[in-house]
Short mmCIF file of C-alpha atoms in Angstrom, two decimals:
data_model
loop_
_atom_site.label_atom_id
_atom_site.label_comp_id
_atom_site.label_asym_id
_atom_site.label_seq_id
_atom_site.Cartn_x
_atom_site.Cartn_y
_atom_site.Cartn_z
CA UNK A 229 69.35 67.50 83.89
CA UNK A 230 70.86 68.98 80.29
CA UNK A 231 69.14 72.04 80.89
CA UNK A 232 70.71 72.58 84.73
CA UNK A 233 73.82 71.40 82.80
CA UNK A 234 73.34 73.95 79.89
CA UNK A 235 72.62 76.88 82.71
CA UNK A 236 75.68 76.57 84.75
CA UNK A 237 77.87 76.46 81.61
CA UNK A 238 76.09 79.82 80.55
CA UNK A 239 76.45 81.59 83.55
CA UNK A 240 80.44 80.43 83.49
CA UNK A 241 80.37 81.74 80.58
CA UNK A 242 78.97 85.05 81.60
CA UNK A 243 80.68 85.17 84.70
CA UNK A 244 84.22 84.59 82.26
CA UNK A 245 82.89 87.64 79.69
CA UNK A 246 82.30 89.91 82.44
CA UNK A 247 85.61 88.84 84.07
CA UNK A 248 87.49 89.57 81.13
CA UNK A 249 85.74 92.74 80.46
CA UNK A 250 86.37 94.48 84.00
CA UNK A 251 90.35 93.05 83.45
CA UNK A 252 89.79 95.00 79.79
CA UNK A 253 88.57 97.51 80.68
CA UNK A 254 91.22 98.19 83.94
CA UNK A 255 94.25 97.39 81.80
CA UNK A 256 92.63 100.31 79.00
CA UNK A 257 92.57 102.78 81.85
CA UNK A 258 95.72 101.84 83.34
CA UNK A 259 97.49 102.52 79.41
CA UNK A 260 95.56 105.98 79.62
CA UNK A 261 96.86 106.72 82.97
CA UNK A 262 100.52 105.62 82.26
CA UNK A 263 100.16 107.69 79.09
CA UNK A 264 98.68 110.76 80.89
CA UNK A 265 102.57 110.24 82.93
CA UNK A 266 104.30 111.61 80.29
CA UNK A 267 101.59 114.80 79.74
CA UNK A 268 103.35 118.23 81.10
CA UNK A 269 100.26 119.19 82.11
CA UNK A 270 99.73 116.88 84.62
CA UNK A 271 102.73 118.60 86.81
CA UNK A 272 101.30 121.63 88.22
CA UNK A 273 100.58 123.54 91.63
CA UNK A 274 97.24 122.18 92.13
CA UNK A 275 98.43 118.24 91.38
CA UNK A 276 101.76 118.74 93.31
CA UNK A 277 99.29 119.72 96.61
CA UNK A 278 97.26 116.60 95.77
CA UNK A 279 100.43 114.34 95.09
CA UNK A 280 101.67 115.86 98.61
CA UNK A 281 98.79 115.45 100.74
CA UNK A 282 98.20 111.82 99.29
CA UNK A 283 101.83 111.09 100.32
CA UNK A 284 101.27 112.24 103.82
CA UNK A 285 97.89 110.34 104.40
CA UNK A 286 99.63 107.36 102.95
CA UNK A 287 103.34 107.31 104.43
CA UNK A 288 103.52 109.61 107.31
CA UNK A 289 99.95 109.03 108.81
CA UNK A 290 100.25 105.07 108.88
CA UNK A 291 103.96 105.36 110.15
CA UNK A 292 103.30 104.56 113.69
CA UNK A 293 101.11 100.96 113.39
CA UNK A 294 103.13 100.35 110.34
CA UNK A 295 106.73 100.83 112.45
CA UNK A 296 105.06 98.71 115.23
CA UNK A 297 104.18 95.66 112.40
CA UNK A 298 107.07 95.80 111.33
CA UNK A 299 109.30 95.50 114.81
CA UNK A 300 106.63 92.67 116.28
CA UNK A 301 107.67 90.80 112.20
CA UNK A 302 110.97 91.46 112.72
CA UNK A 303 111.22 89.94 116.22
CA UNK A 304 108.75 87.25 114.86
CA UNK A 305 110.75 86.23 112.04
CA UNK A 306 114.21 86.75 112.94
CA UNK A 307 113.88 85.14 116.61
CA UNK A 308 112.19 81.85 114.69
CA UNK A 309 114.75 82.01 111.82
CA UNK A 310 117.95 82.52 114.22
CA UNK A 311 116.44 79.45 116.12
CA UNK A 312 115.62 77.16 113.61
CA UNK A 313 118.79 77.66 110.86
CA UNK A 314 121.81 77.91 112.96
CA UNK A 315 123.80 78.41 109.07
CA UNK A 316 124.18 81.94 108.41
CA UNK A 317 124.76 81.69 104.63
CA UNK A 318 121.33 80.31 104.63
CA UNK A 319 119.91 82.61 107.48
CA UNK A 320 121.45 85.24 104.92
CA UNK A 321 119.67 83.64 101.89
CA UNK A 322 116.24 83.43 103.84
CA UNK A 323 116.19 86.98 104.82
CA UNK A 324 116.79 88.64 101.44
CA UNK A 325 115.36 85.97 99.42
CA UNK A 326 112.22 85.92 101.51
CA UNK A 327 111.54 88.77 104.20
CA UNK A 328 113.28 91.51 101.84
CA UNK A 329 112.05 90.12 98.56
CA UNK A 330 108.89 88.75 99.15
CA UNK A 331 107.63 89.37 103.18
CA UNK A 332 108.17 92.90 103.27
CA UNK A 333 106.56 94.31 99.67
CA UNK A 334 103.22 91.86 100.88
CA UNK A 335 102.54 93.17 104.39
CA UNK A 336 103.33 96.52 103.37
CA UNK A 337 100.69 96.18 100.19
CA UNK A 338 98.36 94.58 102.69
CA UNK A 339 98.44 97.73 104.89
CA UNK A 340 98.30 100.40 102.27
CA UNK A 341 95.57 98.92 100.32
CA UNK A 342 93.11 98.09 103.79
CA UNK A 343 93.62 101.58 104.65
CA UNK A 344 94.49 104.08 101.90
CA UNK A 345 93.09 102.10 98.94
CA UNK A 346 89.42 101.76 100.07
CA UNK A 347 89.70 105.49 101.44
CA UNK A 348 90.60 106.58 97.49
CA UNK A 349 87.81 104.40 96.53
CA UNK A 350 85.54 105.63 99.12
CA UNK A 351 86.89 109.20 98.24
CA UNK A 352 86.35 108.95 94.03
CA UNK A 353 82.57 107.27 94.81
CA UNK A 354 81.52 110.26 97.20
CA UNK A 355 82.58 113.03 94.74
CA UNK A 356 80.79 110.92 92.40
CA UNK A 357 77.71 111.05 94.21
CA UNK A 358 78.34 114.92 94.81
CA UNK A 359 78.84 115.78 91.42
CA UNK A 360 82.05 117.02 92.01
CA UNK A 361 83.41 115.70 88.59
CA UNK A 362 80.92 118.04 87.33
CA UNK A 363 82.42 121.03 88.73
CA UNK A 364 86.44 119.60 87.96
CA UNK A 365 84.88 119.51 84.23
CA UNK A 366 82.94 122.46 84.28
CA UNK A 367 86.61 124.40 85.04
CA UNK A 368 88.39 122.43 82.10
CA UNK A 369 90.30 120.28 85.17
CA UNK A 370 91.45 117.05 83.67
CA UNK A 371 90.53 114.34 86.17
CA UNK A 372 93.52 112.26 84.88
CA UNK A 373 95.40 115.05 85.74
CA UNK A 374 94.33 116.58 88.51
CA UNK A 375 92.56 113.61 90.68
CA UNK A 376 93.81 110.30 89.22
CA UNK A 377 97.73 110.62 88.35
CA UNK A 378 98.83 112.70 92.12
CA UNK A 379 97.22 109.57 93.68
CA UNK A 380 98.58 106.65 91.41
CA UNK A 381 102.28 108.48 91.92
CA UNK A 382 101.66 108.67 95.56
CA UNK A 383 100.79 104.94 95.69
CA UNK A 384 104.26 104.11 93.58
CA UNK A 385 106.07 105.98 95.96
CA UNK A 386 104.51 104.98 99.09
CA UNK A 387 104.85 101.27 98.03
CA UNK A 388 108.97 101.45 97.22
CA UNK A 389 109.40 103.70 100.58
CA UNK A 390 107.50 101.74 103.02
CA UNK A 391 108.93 98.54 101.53
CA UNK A 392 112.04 99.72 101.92
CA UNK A 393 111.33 101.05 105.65
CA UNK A 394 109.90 97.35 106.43
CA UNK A 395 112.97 95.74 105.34
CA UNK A 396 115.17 97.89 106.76
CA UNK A 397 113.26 97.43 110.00
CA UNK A 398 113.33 93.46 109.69
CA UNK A 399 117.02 93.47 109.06
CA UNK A 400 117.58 95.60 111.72
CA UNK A 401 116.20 93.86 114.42
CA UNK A 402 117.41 90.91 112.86
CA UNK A 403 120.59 92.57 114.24
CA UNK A 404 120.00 93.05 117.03
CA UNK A 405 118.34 89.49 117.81
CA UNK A 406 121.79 87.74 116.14
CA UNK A 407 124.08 90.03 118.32
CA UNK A 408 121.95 89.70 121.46
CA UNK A 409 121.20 86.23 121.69
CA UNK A 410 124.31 84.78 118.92
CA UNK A 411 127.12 87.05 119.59
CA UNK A 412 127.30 87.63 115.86
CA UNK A 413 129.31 90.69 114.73
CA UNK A 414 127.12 93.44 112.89
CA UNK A 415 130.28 93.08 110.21
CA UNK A 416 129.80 89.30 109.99
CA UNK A 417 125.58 90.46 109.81
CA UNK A 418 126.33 92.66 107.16
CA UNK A 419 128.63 90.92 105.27
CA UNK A 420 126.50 87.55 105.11
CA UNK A 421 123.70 89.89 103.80
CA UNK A 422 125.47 91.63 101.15
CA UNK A 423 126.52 87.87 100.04
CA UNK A 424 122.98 86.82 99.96
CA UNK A 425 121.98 90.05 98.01
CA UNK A 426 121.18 89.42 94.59
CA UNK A 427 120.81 92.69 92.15
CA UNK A 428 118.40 91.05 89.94
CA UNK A 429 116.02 90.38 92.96
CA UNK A 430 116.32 93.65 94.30
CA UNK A 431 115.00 94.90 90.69
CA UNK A 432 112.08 92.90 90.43
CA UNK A 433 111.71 94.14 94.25
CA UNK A 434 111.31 97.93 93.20
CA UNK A 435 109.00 96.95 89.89
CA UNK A 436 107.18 94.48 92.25
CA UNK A 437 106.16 97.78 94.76
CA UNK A 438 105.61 99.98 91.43
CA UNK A 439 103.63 97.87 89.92
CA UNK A 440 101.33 97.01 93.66
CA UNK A 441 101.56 100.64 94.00
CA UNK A 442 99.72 101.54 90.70
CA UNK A 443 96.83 98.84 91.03
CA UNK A 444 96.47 99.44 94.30
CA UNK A 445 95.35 102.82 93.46
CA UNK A 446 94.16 103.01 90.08
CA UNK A 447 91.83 100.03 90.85
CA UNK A 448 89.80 101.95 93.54
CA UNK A 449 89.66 105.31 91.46
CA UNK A 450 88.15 103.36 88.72
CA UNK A 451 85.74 101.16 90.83
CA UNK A 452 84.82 104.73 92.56
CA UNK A 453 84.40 106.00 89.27
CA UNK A 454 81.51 103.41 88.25
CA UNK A 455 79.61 104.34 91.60
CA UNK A 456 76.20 105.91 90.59
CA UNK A 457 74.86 108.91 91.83
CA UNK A 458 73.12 107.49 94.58
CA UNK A 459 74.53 107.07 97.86
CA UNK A 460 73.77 103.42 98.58
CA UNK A 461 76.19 102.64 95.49
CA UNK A 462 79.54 104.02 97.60
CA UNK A 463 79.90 101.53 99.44
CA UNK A 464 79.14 98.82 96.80
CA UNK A 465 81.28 100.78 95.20
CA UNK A 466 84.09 100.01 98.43
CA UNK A 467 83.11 96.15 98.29
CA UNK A 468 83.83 95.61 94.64
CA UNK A 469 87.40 97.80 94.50
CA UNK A 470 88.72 96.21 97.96
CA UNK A 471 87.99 92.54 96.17
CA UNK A 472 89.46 93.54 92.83
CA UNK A 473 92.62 94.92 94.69
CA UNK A 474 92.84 91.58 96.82
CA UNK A 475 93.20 90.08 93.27
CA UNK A 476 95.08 92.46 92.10
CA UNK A 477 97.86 91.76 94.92
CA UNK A 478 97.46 88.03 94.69
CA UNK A 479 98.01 88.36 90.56
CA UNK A 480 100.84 90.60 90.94
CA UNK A 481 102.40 88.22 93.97
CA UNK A 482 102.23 85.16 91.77
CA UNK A 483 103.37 86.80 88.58
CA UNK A 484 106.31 88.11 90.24
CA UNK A 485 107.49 84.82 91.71
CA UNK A 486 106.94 83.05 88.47
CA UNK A 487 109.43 85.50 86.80
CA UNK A 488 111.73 85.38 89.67
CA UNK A 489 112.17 81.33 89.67
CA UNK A 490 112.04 80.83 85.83
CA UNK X 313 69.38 138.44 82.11
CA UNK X 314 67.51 135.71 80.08
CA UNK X 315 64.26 134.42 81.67
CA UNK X 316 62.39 131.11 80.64
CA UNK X 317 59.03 129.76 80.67
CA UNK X 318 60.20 126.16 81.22
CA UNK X 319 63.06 124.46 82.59
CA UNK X 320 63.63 122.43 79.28
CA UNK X 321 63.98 125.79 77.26
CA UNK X 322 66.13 127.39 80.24
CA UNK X 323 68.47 124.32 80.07
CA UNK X 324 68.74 123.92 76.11
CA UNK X 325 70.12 127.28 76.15
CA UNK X 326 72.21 127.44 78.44
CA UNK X 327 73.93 124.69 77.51
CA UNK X 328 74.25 126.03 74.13
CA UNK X 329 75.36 129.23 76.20
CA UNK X 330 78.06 126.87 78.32
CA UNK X 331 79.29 124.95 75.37
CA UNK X 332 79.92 128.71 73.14
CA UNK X 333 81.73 129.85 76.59
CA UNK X 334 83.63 126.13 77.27
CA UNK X 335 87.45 128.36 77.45
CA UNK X 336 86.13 130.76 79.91
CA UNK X 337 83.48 129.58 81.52
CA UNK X 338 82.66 130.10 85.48
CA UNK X 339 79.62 128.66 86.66
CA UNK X 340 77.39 129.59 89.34
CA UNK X 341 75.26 126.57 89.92
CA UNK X 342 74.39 124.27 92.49
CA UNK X 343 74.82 121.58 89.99
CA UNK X 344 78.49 122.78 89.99
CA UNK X 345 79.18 122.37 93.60
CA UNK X 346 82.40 123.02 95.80
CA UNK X 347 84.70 120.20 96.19
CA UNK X 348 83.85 118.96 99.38
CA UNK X 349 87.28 117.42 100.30
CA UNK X 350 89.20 121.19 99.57
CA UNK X 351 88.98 124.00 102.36
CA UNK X 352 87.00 127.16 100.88
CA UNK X 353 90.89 128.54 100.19
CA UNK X 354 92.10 125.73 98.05
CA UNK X 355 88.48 125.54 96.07
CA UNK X 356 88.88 128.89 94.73
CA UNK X 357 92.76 128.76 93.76
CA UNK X 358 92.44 125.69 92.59
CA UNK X 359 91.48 127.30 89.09
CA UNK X 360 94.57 129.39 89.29
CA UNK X 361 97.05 126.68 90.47
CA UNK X 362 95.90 124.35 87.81
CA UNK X 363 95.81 126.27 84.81
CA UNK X 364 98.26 128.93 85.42
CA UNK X 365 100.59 126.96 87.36
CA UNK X 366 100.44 129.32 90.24
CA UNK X 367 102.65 128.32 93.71
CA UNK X 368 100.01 127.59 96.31
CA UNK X 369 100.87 130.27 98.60
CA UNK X 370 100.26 132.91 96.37
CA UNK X 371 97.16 131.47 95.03
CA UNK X 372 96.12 131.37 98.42
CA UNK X 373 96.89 134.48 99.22
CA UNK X 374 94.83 135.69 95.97
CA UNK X 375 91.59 133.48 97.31
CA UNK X 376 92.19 135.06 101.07
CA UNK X 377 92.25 138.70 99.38
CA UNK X 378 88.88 137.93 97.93
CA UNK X 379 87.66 136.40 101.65
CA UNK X 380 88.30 139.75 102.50
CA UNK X 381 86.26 141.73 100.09
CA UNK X 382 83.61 139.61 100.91
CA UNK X 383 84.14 139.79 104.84
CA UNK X 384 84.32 136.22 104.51
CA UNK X 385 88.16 135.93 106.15
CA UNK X 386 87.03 133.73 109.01
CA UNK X 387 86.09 130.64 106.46
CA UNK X 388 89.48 130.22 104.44
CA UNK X 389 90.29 127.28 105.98
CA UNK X 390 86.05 125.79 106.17
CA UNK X 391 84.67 122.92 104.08
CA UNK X 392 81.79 123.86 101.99
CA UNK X 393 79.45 121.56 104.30
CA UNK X 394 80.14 124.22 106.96
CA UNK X 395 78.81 127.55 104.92
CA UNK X 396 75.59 128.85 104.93
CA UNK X 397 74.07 129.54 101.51
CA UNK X 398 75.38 133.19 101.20
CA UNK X 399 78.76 132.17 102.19
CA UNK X 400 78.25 128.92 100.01
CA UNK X 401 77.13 131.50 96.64
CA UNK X 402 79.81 133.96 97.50
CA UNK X 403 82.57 131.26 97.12
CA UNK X 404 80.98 129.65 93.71
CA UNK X 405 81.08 133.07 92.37
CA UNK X 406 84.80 133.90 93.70
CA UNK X 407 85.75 130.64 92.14
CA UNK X 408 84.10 131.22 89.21
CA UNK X 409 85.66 134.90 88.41
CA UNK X 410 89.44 133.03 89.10
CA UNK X 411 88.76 131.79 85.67
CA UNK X 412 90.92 134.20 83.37
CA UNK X 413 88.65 136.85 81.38
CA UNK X 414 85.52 135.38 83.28
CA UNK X 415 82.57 134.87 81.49
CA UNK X 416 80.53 133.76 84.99
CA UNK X 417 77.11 132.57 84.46
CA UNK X 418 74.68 132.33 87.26
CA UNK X 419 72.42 129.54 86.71
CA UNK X 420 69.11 130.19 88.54
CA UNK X 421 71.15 131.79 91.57
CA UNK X 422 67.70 131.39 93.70
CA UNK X 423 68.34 127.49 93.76
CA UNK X 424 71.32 128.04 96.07
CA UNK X 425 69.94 131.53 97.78
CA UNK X 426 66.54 129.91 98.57
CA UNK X 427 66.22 132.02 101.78
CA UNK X 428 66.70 135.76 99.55
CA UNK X 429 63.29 137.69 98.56
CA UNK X 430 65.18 139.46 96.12
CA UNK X 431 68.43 140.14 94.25
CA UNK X 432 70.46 143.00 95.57
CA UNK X 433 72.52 140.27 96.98
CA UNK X 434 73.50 138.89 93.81
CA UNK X 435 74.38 142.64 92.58
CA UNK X 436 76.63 143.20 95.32
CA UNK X 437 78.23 140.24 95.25
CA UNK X 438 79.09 140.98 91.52
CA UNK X 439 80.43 144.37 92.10
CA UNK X 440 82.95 142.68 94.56
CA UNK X 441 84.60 141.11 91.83
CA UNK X 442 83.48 143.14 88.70
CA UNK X 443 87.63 143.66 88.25
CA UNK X 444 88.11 139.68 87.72
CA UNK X 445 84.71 139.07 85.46
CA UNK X 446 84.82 139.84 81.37
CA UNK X 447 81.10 139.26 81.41
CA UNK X 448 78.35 138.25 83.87
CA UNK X 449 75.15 136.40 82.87
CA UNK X 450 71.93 135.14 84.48
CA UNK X 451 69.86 132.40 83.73
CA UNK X 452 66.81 131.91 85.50
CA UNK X 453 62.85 131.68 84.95
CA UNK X 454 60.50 134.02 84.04
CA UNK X 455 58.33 133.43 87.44
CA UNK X 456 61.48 134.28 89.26
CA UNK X 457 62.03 137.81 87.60
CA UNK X 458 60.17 139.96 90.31
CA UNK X 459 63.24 138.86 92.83
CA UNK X 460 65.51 140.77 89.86
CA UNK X 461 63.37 143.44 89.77
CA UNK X 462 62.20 144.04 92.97
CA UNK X 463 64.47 146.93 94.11
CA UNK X 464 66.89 149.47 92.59
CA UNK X 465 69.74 147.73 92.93
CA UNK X 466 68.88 145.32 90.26
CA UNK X 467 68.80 148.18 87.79
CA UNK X 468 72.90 147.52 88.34
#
């Protein structure tokens, strides 16, 4: 009985080291990324044609199913809301305190990180397995430079613009739902939202999506990166970056509301 | 030309050789392949773009031009899993002389030209781009040095 007892404490124990060490070990390459930010070299032609191609598989590409989430949660959550709070300094406090602040930035992570996320990991493992970092460090190209930054600053930007599309989708047909079926004004619409908006929120909003935006792209390079050179490790390689960035978005998510409600 | 009886001997030196050349290195190797991801076009500016800073379009023009000497137009815009092995050789050594004051090394070219009997290929290909390349060097083994010498050409 002590000895079952003394085994399950060691492999907690194990399964807390090596825990702790992936979290290490992401957190040191997300400092040498963030550094690598600041590096001139990082901005040239060839990273510029990475950072825009990125952008376009990430933003434009998913536009379509990511428009039509948005409208169906917009019609969803506006024709519930309308129905159930018949206040509209409240309706005003529920939309920007929870569809702008927290609904929108968490279906749009959700939909970047199932598709672009495990692509990038998928991406990093098979040019793994290629030796293709070989041939990026046989011609003195910086990986950090060339492959990793142009993807992490796509994933920034892709988080605050799609966020912000979301929203602006949600209020809108929240519009349109009030006016149709209420009669509200679009000035009373407006001007209920503005007096819900609060600056601070809208802050921690925009770091919110930066901060998804890195993770959920620097966690799949560096899972990619730990593939091995065979090709049964990609997508083992897939597995263990989608679950990482799952609790990546769930960390970020609850340390974000704890330092909005403190 | 530098033939070896072994592959351990072949590889100690040219590492050595690779490690001496690090600033202007371009490889010819199948252990150096093209980036599978980047159309033949972008795989051979790339050098230029990223370490000279160069505006896509006139890198790509550059890469295109070479195409051209080749006779290799038609596969700007292929991925490298779409080349045959000449085509595939052809663009590792374009790539290789983008690097500025190329010192290109062909490490045992056969590996990737499996299907040659014998190296006049290899010589013409180099005079296509003899304006770009500082040096050329081969590395390959000594069983393999009747494909080198097997014609005139090689004399080149």
């Amino acid at each position: 009985m002590i000895s079952v007892m003394i085994a399950a404490i060691g492999n907690i124990g194990r399964a807390a080291m090596l825990g702790t060490s992936s979290l290490r070990g992401t957190l040191a390459f997300a400092v040498r990324v963030f550094l690598n930010f600041f590096d001139r070299r990082t901005y040239n032609s060839a990273s510029l044609m990475v950072f825009i191609h990125q952008l376009y598989f990430t933003s434009v590409q998913i536009l379509p199913l990511f428009l039509f989430v948005a409208v169906i949660f917009g019609f969803l959550i506006n024709g519930m809301a309308f129905n159930a709070v018949k206040n509209m300094d409240y309706l005003g406090r529920l939309l920007m305190g929870f569809v702008v602040t927290e609904l929108s930035p968490f279906i749009t992570v959700l939909l970047i990180a199932l598709r672009s996320s495990s692509a990038i990991n998928t991406e990093i493992a098979v040019m793994k397995v290629n030796r293709e970092m070989s041939t990026l460090n046989s011609f003195r190209i910086d990986l950090i430079h060339y492959l990793f930054i142009p993807r992490i600053l796509n994933g920034v930007f892709s988080m605050v613009l799609l966020t912000s599309l979301f929203a602006l989708v949600v209020l809108s047909t929240g519009l349109l739902v009030s006016s149709l079926v209420f009669g509200t004004s679009v000035d009373t619409y407006v001007d209920t939202l503005l007096r819900s908006t609060d600056v601070l929120d809208i802050v921690i909003l925009l770091i919110k999506c930066a901060t998804f935006g890195f993770f959920i792209t620097l966690i799949p390079i560096r899972i990619g990166l730990s593939a091995s050179e065979e090709l049964t490790s990609i997508p083992i390689s897939v597995l263990n970056g989608m679950v990482k960035v799952f609790v990546a978005i769930v960390t970020i998510e609850v340390l974000s509301s704890i330092i909005r409600f403190i | 030309m530098t033939f070896f009886d072994s592959e351990d001997a072949l590889q100690t030196s040219l590492n050595a050789f690779l490690e001496e050349h690090r600033e202007h290195l371009g490889l010819v190797s199948p252990d150096i392949p093209l980036i599978s991801n980047l159309p033949v076009w972008s795989n051979i500016a790339l050098i230029r773009q990223y370490h000279e800073n160069m505006p896509w379009e006139e890198a790509k023009a550059l890469a295109v031009e070479l195409l051209e000497r080749f006779g290799m137009a038609k596969i700007v815009e292929q991925r490298s899993h779409s080349l045959n092995k000449e085509e595939l050789f052809c663009v590792m050594l374009m790539r290789a002389a983008m690097v500025r004051e190329a010192v290109v090394v062909l490490d045992r070219p056969f590996r990737i030209l499996s299907n040659l009997p014998e190296g006049c290929f290899l010589t013409d290909a180099f005079h296509k781009v003899d304006d770009l390349i500082a040096e050329a060097h081969i590395f390959d083994y000594n069983w393999e040095k009747g494909r080198y010498g097997a014609t005139d050409c090689a004399k080149d």
